[in-house]
C-alpha cells in the first residue's frame, strides 16, 4: 500500500482539511485510502506532494484519468490536474498562509508538486471525460516521452514527410488531436495555416504557450474540441473552408463512435482536399510475433478486443483498434482512398524500444524491411499503425 507521512495530518480536529484519496488502481473505497492535506473552495481541491521524492500516489495521479476521494463527508469522482510553473508558487503561498511556511517546508521540503482535484459534474465519468482527464494528466510529460523514444520519433518523421508532400504554404489545414503541437508547429513554420484541435485543455494550454513563444499566432489557431465535436467549427469557419485535414497516432482511436465524423469532416473540407490519418491498427505483425515468442497470448490478441483494455495498449486508457477496412468504410461515401502504408510493420511498437536499445543492427535491418515492404499489400495491413491518405470527393 502507498502511504503518506501523516506529518501533514497532525490533529483529529483537522479532518475538515484532510481528504482521503483512493489509491489509483484499487477497488473498495474503504481500503487503500491515503490521507492528504488539502486547500480549496467550493468543489475544487488543491494538494501538494514532495517533488524531490515524489510519493507513489502522486506519480499515479499524473497518468490516472479518473480518481476517487472523500472529503467533508462526501465522495467525489473526478480528475487530477498537475499544476505547473507560476501556478505552483501560488498554491504553495496559499498553503504557507494557511499552515505556516515552516510547517509546509517540513512536510514537503524545498520543492513541491501541486495538483488540483476537479470533480466531474455528473459524478460519473463518461468515456470522453476519461480521455480528456488522461491527456490532461500526462500533458506535462507527453512531449518528452515522445521525443525521447526513437520508435515514436520515427512515427512522427513518417507522418511529417507525408504532410510536407501534400500540404502547401497558404493552405488552411484542420488537425484533430494536436496535443502539444509536435506536428502543428512544424507545418506552421512552413507557412501552412493550422486550426489545431484537442480534447485536452492542458494540451491546448501548452500548445498556445508554444504558439506565442515561436511567434506563430497568425498561423495557428488552437481550439479545445474532441474529434466528435468538429461540427462546431462550421459556425466559426463555415462549410468548405479547409484545404485538408489530418489526425495521427491516437485521437481517432479515442472516440467511441466514428459514424458521425466522416460527414462532419467532409462538410468542412473543400472538394478534392487531402486528408491523412495514422490509426492504431487491429493487427500488428511485430507485436504479435514478439508476444508469441514471449509466451504472452494476452498481449498477442489484445487488439482483437474493443475497446482494448487499459494496460494492453500504448495508451493509459481503454482505446478502440481498427482494421484498415473497418476504419475506411464510413469514409467511402465522402472520400476515396489514395494510398496506405504500414507504420511500422517490422520495427516493433514504441514500448519495445528499451528491449531493442542494445540491438542497433537488428533495428537497422527491420527499418530496411519497412522501407522495402511497408507500402506493399498485405504488409500495409499489418503495421502498428496504418497511415492512409484519402481525398474528399
PDB file of N, CA and C in Angstrom, residues 2-10 34-37 50 55-56 106-108:
ATOM      1  N   UNK A   2       0.501   2.231  -0.782  1.00  0.00           N
ATOM      2  CA  UNK A   2       1.199   3.507  -0.794  1.00  0.00           C
ATOM      3  C   UNK A   2       0.655   4.365   0.331  1.00  0.00           C
ATOM      4  N   UNK A   3       1.522   4.966   1.126  1.00  0.00           N
ATOM      5  CA  UNK A   3       1.080   5.819   2.220  1.00  0.00           C
ATOM      6  C   UNK A   3       1.794   7.139   2.161  1.00  0.00           C
ATOM      7  N   UNK A   4       1.300   8.091   2.942  1.00  0.00           N
ATOM      8  CA  UNK A   4       1.978   9.365   3.100  1.00  0.00           C
ATOM      9  C   UNK A   4       2.319   9.541   4.552  1.00  0.00           C
ATOM     10  N   UNK A   5       3.344  10.322   4.828  1.00  0.00           N
ATOM     11  CA  UNK A   5       3.649  10.689   6.195  1.00  0.00           C
ATOM     12  C   UNK A   5       2.507  11.526   6.741  1.00  0.00           C
ATOM     13  N   UNK A   6       2.032  11.176   7.926  1.00  0.00           N
ATOM     14  CA  UNK A   6       0.925  11.930   8.494  1.00  0.00           C
ATOM     15  C   UNK A   6       1.404  13.185   9.206  1.00  0.00           C
ATOM     16  N   UNK A   7       2.619  13.634   8.901  1.00  0.00           N
ATOM     17  CA  UNK A   7       3.060  14.919   9.428  1.00  0.00           C
ATOM     18  C   UNK A   7       2.170  16.031   8.912  1.00  0.00           C
ATOM     19  N   UNK A   8       1.482  15.794   7.804  1.00  0.00           N
ATOM     20  CA  UNK A   8       0.578  16.805   7.268  1.00  0.00           C
ATOM     21  C   UNK A   8      -0.842  16.650   7.801  1.00  0.00           C
ATOM     22  N   UNK A   9      -1.052  15.673   8.677  1.00  0.00           N
ATOM     23  CA  UNK A   9      -2.361  15.459   9.283  1.00  0.00           C
ATOM     24  C   UNK A   9      -2.114  15.227  10.763  1.00  0.00           C
ATOM     25  N   UNK A  10      -1.996  16.280  11.521  1.00  0.00           N
ATOM     26  CA  UNK A  10      -1.445  16.161  12.860  1.00  0.00           C
ATOM     27  C   UNK A  10      -2.482  15.990  13.960  1.00  0.00           C
ATOM     28  N   UNK A  34      -5.604   7.205   1.187  1.00  0.00           N
ATOM     29  CA  UNK A  34      -4.421   7.969   1.561  1.00  0.00           C
ATOM     30  C   UNK A  34      -4.864   9.322   2.106  1.00  0.00           C
ATOM     31  N   UNK A  35      -4.576   9.618   3.381  1.00  0.00           N
ATOM     32  CA  UNK A  35      -4.958  10.926   3.924  1.00  0.00           C
ATOM     33  C   UNK A  35      -4.012  12.014   3.434  1.00  0.00           C
ATOM     34  N   UNK A  36      -4.582  13.088   2.917  1.00  0.00           N
ATOM     35  CA  UNK A  36      -3.775  14.158   2.323  1.00  0.00           C
ATOM     36  C   UNK A  36      -4.358  15.509   2.731  1.00  0.00           C
ATOM     37  N   UNK A  37      -3.494  16.397   3.171  1.00  0.00           N
ATOM     38  CA  UNK A  37      -3.908  17.766   3.459  1.00  0.00           C
ATOM     39  C   UNK A  37      -4.352  18.457   2.171  1.00  0.00           C
ATOM     40  N   UNK A  50       5.770  16.157  -2.092  1.00  0.00           N
ATOM     41  CA  UNK A  50       7.198  16.461  -2.087  1.00  0.00           C
ATOM     42  C   UNK A  50       7.788  16.084  -3.442  1.00  0.00           C
ATOM     43  N   UNK A  55       5.951  10.771  -3.893  1.00  0.00           N
ATOM     44  CA  UNK A  55       5.326   9.527  -3.423  1.00  0.00           C
ATOM     45  C   UNK A  55       4.590   8.809  -4.547  1.00  0.00           C
ATOM     46  N   UNK A  56       4.365   7.525  -4.339  1.00  0.00           N
ATOM     47  CA  UNK A  56       3.731   6.722  -5.381  1.00  0.00           C
ATOM     48  C   UNK A  56       2.371   7.228  -5.794  1.00  0.00           C
ATOM     49  N   UNK A 106       8.585  21.732   6.261  1.00  0.00           N
ATOM     50  CA  UNK A 106       8.861  20.480   6.960  1.00  0.00           C
ATOM     51  C   UNK A 106       8.115  19.303   6.369  1.00  0.00           C
ATOM     52  N   UNK A 107       6.893  19.543   5.905  1.00  0.00           N
ATOM     53  CA  UNK A 107       6.113  18.465   5.300  1.00  0.00           C
ATOM     54  C   UNK A 107       6.611  18.084   3.913  1.00  0.00           C
ATOM     55  N   UNK A 108       6.911  19.095   3.099  1.00  0.00           N
ATOM     56  CA  UNK A 108       7.115  18.850   1.669  1.00  0.00           C
ATOM     57  C   UNK A 108       8.521  19.149   1.160  1.00  0.00           C
TER      58      UNK A 108
END
